XYZ file of C-alpha atoms in Angstrom:
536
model
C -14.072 -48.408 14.466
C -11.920 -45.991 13.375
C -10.867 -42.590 15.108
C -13.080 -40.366 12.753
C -16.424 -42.667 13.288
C -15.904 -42.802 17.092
C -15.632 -38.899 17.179
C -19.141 -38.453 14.366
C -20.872 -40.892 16.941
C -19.410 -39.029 20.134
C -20.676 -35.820 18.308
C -24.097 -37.269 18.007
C -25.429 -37.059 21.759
C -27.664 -34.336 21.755
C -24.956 -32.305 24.266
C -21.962 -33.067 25.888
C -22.724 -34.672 29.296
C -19.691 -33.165 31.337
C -16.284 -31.690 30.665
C -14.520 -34.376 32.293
C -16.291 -37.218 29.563
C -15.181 -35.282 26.637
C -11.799 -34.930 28.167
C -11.307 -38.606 28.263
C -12.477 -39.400 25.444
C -10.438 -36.708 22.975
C -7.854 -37.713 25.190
C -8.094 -41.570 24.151
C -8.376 -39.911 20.445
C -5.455 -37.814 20.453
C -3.284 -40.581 22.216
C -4.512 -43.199 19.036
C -3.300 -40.061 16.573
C 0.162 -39.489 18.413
C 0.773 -43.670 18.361
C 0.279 -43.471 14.714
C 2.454 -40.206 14.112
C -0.525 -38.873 11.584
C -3.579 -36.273 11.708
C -7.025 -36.142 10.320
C -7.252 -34.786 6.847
C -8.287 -31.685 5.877
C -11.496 -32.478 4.479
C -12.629 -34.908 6.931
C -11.838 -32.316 9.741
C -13.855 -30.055 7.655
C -16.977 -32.669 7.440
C -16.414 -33.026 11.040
C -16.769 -29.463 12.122
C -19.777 -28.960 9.793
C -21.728 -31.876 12.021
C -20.334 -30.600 15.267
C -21.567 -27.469 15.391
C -21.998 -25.568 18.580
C -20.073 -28.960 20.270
C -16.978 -28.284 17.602
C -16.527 -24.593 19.443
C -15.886 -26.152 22.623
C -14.154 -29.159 21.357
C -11.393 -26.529 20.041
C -11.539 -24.292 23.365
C -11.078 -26.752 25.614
C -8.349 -29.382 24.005
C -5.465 -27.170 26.111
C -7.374 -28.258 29.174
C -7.922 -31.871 28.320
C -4.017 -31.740 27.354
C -2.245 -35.136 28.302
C 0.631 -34.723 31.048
C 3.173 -36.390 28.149
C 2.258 -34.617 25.342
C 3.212 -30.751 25.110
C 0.893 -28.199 26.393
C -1.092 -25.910 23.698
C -3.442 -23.434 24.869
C -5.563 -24.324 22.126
C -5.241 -27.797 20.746
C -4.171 -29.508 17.497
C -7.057 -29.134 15.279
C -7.399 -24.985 15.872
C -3.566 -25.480 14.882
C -5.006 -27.043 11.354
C -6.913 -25.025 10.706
C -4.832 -21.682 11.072
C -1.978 -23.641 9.124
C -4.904 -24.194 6.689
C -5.955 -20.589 6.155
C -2.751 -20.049 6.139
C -1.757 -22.218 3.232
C -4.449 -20.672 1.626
C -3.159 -17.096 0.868
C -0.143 -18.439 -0.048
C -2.027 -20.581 -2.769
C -2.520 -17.537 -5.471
C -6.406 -18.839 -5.300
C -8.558 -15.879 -3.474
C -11.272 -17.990 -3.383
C -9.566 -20.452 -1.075
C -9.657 -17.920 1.542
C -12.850 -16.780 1.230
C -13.542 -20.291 1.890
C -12.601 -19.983 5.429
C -15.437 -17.690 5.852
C -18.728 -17.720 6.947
C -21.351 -17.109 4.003
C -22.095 -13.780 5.940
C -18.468 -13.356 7.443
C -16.762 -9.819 7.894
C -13.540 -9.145 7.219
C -12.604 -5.368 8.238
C -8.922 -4.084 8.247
C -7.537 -1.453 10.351
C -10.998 -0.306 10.712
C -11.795 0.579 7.554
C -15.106 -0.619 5.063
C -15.512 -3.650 5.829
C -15.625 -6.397 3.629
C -18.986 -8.696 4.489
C -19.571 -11.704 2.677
C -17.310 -14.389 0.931
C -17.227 -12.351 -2.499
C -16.409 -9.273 -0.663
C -13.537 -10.869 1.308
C -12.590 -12.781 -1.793
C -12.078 -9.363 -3.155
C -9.845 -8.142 -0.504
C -7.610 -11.466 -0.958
C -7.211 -10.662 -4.480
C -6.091 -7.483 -4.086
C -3.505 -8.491 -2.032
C -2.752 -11.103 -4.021
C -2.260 -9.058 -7.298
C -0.099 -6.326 -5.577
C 1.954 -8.996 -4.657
C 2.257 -12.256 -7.157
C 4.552 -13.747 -4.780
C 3.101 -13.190 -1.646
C 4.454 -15.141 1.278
C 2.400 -15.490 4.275
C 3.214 -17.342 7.550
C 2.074 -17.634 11.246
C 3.769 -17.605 14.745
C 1.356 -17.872 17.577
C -2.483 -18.164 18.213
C -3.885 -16.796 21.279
C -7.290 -16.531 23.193
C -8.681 -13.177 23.742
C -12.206 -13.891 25.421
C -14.262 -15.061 23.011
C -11.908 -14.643 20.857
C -8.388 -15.915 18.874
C -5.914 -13.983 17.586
C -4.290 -15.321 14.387
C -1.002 -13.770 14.181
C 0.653 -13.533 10.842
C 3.320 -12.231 8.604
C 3.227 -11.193 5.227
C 6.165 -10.775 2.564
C 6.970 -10.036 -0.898
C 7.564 -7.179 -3.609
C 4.597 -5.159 -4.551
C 5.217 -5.896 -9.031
C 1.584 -6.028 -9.828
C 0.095 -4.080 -12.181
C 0.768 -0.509 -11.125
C 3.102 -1.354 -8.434
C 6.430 0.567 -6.675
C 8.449 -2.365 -7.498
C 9.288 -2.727 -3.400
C 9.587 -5.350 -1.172
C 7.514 -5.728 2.445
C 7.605 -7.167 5.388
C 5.415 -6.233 7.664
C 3.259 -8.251 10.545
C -0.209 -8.465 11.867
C -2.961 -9.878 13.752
C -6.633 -10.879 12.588
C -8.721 -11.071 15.827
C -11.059 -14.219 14.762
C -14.488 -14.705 16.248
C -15.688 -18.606 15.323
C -19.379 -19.361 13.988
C -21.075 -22.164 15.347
C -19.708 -24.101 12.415
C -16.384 -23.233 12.863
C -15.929 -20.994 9.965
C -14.699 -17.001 10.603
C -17.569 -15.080 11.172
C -15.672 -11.865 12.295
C -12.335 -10.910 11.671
C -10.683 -7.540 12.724
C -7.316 -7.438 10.790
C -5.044 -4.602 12.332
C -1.406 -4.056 11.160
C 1.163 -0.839 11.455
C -0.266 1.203 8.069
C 2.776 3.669 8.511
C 5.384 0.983 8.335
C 3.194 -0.736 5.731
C 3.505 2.432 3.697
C 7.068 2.933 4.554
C 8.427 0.396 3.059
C 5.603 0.319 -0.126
C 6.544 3.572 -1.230
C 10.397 3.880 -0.132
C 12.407 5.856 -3.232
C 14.796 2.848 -4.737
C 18.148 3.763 -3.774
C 18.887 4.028 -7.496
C 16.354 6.986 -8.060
C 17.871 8.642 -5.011
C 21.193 8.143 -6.052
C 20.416 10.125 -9.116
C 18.975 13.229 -7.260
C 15.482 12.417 -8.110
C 12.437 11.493 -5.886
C 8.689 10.253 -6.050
C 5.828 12.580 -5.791
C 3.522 11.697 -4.788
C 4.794 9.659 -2.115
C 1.997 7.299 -1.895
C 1.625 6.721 -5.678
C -2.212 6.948 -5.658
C -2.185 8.105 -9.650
C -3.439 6.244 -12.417
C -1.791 6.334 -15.397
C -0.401 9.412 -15.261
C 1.015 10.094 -18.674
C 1.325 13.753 -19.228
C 0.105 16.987 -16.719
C 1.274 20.863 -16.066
C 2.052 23.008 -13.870
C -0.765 25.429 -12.466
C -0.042 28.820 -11.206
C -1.409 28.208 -7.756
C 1.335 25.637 -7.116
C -0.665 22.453 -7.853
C 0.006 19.951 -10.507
C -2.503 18.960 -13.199
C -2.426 15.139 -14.569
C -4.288 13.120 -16.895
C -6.370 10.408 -14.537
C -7.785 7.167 -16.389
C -10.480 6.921 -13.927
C -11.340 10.252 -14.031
C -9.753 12.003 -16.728
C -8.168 14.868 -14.642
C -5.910 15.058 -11.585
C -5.162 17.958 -9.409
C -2.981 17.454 -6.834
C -2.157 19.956 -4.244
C 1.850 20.703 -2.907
C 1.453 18.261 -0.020
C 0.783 15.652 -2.512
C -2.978 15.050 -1.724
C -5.027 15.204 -4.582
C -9.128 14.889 -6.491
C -10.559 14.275 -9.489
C -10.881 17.547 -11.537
C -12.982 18.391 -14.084
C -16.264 17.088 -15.628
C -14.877 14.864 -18.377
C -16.958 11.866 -17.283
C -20.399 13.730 -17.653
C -19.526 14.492 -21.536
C -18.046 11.090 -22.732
C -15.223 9.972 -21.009
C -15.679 6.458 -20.351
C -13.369 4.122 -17.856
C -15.479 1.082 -17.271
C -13.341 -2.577 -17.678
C -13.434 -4.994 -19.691
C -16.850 -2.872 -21.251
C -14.656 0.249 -22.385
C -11.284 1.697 -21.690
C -10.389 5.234 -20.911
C -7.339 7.051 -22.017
C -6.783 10.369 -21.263
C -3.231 10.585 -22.271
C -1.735 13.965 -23.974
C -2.626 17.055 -22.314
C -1.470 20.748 -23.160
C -2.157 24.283 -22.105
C -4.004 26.406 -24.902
C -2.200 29.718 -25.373
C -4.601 31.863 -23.233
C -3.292 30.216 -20.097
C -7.148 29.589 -19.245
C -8.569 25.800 -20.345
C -6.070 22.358 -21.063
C -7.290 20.117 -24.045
C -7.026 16.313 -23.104
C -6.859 13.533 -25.885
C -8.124 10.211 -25.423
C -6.009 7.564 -27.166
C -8.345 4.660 -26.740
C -11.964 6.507 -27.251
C -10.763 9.527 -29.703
C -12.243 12.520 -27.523
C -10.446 15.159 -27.372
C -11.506 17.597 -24.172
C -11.535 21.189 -23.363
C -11.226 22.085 -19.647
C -11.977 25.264 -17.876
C -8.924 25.780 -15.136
C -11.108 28.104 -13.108
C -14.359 26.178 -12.843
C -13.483 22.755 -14.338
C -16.492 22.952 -16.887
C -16.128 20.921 -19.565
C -16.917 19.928 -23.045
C -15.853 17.360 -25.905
C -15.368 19.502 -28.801
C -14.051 16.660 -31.320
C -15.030 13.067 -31.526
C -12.234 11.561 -33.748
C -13.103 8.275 -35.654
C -9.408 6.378 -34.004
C -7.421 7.462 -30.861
C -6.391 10.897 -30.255
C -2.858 10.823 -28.665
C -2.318 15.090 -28.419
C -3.846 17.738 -29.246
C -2.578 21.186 -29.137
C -4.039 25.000 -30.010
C -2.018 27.339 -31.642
C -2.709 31.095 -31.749
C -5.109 30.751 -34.654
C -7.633 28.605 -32.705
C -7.214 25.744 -34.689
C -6.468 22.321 -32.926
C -3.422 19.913 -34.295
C -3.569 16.361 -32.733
C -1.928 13.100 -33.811
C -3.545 9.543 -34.378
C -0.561 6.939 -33.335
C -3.103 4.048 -34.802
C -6.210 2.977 -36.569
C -8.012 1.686 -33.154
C -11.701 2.984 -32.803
C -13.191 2.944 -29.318
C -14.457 -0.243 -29.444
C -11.264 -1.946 -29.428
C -8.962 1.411 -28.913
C -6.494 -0.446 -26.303
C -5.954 -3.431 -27.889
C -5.539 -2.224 -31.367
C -3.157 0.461 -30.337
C -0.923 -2.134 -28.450
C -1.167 -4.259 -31.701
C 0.314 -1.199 -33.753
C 3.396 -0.925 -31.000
C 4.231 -4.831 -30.771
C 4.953 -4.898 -34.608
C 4.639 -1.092 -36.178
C 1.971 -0.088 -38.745
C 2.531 2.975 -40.774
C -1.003 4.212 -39.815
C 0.327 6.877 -38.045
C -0.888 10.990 -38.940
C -1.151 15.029 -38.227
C -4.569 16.324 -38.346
C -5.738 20.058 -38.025
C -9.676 21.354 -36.972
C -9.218 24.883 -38.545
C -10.630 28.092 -36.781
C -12.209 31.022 -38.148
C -12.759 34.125 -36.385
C -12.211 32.469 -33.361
C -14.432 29.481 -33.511
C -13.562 25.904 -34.212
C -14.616 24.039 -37.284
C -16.317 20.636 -36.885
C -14.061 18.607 -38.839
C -10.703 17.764 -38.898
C -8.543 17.984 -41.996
C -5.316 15.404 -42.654
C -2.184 17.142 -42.468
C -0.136 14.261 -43.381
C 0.180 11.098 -42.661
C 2.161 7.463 -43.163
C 3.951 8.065 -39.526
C 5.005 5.185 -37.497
C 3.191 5.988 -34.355
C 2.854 9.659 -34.726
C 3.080 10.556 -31.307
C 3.566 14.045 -28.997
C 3.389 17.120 -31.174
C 4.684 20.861 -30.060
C 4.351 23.725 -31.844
C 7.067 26.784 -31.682
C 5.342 29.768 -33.803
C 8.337 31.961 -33.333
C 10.571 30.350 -35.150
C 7.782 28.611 -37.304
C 8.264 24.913 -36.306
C 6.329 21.522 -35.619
C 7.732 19.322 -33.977
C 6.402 15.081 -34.169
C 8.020 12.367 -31.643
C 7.223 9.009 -34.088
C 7.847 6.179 -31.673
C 8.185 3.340 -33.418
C 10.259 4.682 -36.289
C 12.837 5.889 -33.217
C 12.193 9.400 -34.161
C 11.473 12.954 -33.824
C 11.074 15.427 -36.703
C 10.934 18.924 -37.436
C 8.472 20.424 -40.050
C 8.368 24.113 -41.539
C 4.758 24.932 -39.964
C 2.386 27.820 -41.779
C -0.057 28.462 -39.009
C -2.446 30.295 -40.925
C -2.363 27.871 -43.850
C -2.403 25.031 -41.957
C 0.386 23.283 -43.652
C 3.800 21.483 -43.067
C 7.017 21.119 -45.181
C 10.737 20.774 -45.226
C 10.504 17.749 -42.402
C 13.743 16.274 -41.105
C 14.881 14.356 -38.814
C 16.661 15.921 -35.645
C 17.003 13.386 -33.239
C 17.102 9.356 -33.681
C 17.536 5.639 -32.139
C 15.809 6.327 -29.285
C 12.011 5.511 -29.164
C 10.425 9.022 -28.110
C 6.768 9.762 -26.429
C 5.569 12.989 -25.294
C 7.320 16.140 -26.197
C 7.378 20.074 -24.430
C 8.865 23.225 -25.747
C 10.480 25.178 -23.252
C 10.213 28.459 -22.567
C 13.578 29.323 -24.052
C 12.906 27.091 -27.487
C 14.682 24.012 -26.469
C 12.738 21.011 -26.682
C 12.437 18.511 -24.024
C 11.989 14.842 -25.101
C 10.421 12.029 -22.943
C 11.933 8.773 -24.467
C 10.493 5.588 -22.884
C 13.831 3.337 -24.278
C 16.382 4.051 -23.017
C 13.875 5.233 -20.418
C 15.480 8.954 -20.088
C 14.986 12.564 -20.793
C 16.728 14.847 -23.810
C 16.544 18.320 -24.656
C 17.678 19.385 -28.131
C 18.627 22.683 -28.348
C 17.927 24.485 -31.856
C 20.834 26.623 -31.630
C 23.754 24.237 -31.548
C 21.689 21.135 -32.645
C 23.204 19.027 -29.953
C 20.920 16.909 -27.703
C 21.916 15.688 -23.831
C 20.509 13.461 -21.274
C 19.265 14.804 -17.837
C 19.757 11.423 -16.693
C 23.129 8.697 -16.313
C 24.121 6.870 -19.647
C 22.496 3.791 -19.969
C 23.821 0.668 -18.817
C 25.036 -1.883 -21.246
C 22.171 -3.707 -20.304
C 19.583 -1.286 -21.118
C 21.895 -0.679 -24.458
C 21.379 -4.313 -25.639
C 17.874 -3.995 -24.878
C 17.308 -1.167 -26.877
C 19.123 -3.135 -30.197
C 16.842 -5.936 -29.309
C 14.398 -3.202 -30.117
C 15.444 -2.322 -33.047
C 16.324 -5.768 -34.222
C 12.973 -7.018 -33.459
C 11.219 -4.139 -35.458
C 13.551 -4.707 -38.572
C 12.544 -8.336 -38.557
C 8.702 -7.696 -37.805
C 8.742 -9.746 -34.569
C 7.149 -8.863 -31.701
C 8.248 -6.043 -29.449
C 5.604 -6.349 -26.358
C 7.822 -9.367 -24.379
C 10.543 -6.899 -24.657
C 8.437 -4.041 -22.065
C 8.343 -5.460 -18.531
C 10.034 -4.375 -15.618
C 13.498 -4.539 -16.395
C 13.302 -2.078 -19.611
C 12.080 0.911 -17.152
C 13.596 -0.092 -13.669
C 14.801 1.738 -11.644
C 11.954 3.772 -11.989
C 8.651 2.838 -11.296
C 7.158 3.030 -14.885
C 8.155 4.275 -18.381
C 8.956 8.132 -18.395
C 6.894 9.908 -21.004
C 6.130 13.203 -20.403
C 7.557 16.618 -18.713
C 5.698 19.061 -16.529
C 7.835 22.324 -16.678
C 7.464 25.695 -15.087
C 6.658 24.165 -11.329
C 5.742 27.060 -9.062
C 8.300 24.948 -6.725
C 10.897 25.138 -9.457
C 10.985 21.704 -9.364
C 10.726 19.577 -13.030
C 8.365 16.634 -12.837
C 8.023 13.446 -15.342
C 5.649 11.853 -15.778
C 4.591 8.604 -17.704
C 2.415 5.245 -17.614
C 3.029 5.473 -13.656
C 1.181 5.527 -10.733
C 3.538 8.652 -9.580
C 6.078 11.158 -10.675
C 9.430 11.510 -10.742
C 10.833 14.580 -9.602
C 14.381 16.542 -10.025
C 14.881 19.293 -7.728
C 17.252 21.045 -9.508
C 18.199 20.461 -13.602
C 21.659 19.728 -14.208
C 22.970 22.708 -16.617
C 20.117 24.623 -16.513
């Protein structure tokens, strides 16, 4: 008979006749195991507990006291020892489902006393979250200890947070899930407590190479989404774009809401059915509403600062990347691609990973102050026309066309509505959004080489607020341009190396900071911030 038979048929008696019987006989069992330098496997273990019900509980309780005076003394026994090894070797498996598997079908999990997660799709969830932060998540156990009725799993958990949206840091933190058995040995309740402060600590810590350049990370616990372009509000807050939401606000200590009604007129953010992009965003001249282009679903919104109110006043037939008012009323915005809503994303990436000249101005005229309904082509056969700024002073337009590594200046007639005499003022970089500043120069966000320029109009010369690249960001960007030129694909070229140190590509400036701070945005989950600009 061999050792997993005798234990089924020990199982079997309807309940165990004394303490001291079951001690012998796991005894005899454990003895046969150590002779033969092996354990059970897994998935008999597992067959075992699922027959052995209430008896397995006890079985697992009791194997420190039925311990044999040679062997070495465990509080808790062998197989308890399996099975945390087990779970363990289950979050480090990449497979959520594996540890959801540990769970009862109506198990809790609930983490520093938060929602908690009930049921083995709910804790599945939680695994893959965890999971996803970190791809290459390393999780290992110490100790296991009673507490009544119940044991303590103590674990700890490292890697670097690169997942989608991540700070690019690495953890290591520790913890403890307090484990309460089911009759069929599977986790019925877990409390999972760890230090959140040091947790956070080291999640959102500034890399030393951001802090080496005088810049820091606002907010400090990254809790944007997407945040591609914003401005500065007079009561000290910062406006953002928001995928989820559309609109950000967030407040000087860095706490922030949803803002504006942009989801009750059309804005859509519901994966894999539709994608939202709020992306360019730009104050209209009266100081009093922001108009917010969507680049996957072609909206382009009007938003009340006072009251958030909110309307769509344009439905574009592709994706709107900007749109901006000029003192006319009428509405310039730029289509980067040909991507309608229903596959706005995707088709947009296509038009970046080998260029398409399907790039174009548009203009929604005004007449005695009230917009037209449709829009009018300006011109068009851009390379992914992208941020636009208008300076009516000195009668300019100004176009950022990313993948031609360009931005251009046009002769603008407001009240015609027209463009000419375009040139080129700055090149070989690949440029995003673009802001006029107050005193004419223009500030250019410029994912590669992942830096800001202003271009000033008087002496035509253009600087970097940042260091010079590095020779390895240098090589990347001919890769760039080599790729393009040979129509091969550009998207393996965009992971984290082309926009470390920072957390994400930088895109977009948000001047005129009650703080007097200047913030940058881009596709980031935060902001970068300088203090102070170098030069003025």
């Amino acid at each position: 008979m061999d050792d997993e038979t005798a234990f089924r048929i020990f199982l079997s008696h309807d309940k165990v006749r004394s303490v001291s019987l079951f001690c012998d006989f796991f005894t005899q069992i454990d003895g046969a195991m150590l002779a033969r330098r092996r354990t059970w496997p897994i998935g008999a273990l597992m067959k075992t507990i699922i027959l052995a019900r209430n008896t397995l509980l006890l079985s697992l309780l009791m194997l420190g006291a039925c311990a044999r005076d040679d062997a070495p003394q465990d509080s808790l026994g062998a197989e308890l020892r399996v099975l945390a090894s087990s779970y363990t070797a289950a979050w480090n498996s990449s497979d959520p489902a594996k540890v959801a598997a540990f769970y009862a079908p109506d198990g809790v999990l609930t983490i520093n006393e938060g929602e908690p997660a009930r049921g083995r799709e709910a804790v599945e969830a939680v695994a893959q979250g965890f999971m996803s932060a970190f791809p290459d998540l390393r999780l290992s156990h110490d100790r296991l200890e009673l507490d009544g009725d119940r044991i303590n799993y103590h674990w700890r958990l490292q890697g670097t947070n690169s997942g989608e949206g991540g700070t690019g840091n690495t953890v290591d933190f520790s913890g403890v899930e307090s484990w309460l058995l089911s009759e069929e040995g599977l986790i019925q309740d877990s409390l999972g407590t760890y230090d959140a402060q040091e947790y956070a600590r080291q999640l959102y810590k500034v890399p030393e190479a951001i802090a080496a350049m005088g810049l820091s990370l606002f907010p400090a616990d990254q809790s944007l989404a997407r945040a591609e372009d914003g401005i500065a509000l007079e009561d000290g807050s910062l406006l953002v774009v928001d995928q989820l939401h559309g609109l950000r606000k967030i407040r000087p200590d860095g706490s922030s809401e949803p803002f504006g009604k942009m989801t009750v007129v059309g804005y859509r953010h519901e994966p894999p059915e539709s994608h939202g992009g709020a992306n360019g965003m730009s104050l209209e001249p009266a100081g009093t509403h922001v108009l917010v282009a969507d680049i996957f679903g072609g909206g382009i919104y009007r938003v009340s600062l006072k009251d958030g109110q909110t309307s769509r006043i344009h439905l574009h037939e592709y994706g709107v990347n900007v749109a901006v008012r000029d003192s006319s009323g009428a509405i310039w915005f730029t289509q980067s691609a040909h991507n309608p809503a229903e596959v706005g994303e995707a088709r947009m990436w296509a038009a970046i990973d080998k260029p398409l000249i399907e790039g174009a101005i548009f203009r929604i005229p005004a007449e005695d102050g009230r917009l037209g309904f449709n829009a009018e082509l300006v011109a068009d056969g851009f390379q992914f026309a992208n941020g636009l700024a208008i300076d009516e002073e000195a009668g300019a337009l100004y176009l950022a066309e990313s993948s031609a590594l360009r931005v251009s200046r046009f002769d603008v007639d407001i009240a015609a509505g027209t463009l000419s005499n375009r040139e080129t003022i700055v090149d070989g970089i690949l440029p995003d959004n673009i802001e006029l500043g107050d005193d004419g120069r223009l500030w250019i966000g410029a994912p590669l080489p992942n830096t800001i320029l202003i271009w000033d109009p008087k002496t035509r010369e253009t600087r970097s607020l940042f260091p010079e690249p590095t020779a390895e960001r240098l090589a990347m960007m001919d890769e760039w341009v080599r790729r393009r030129d040979a129509g091969e694909s550009l998207l393996p070229l965009v992971t984290p190396a082309a926009f470390a140190p920072f957390p994400g590509f930088v895109t977009g400036i948000i001047l005129g900071a009650a703080d007097g701070r200047t913030y940058f945005s881009g596709l980031m989950n935060t902001l970068v911030v300088m203090d102070e600009v170098p030069g003025g």
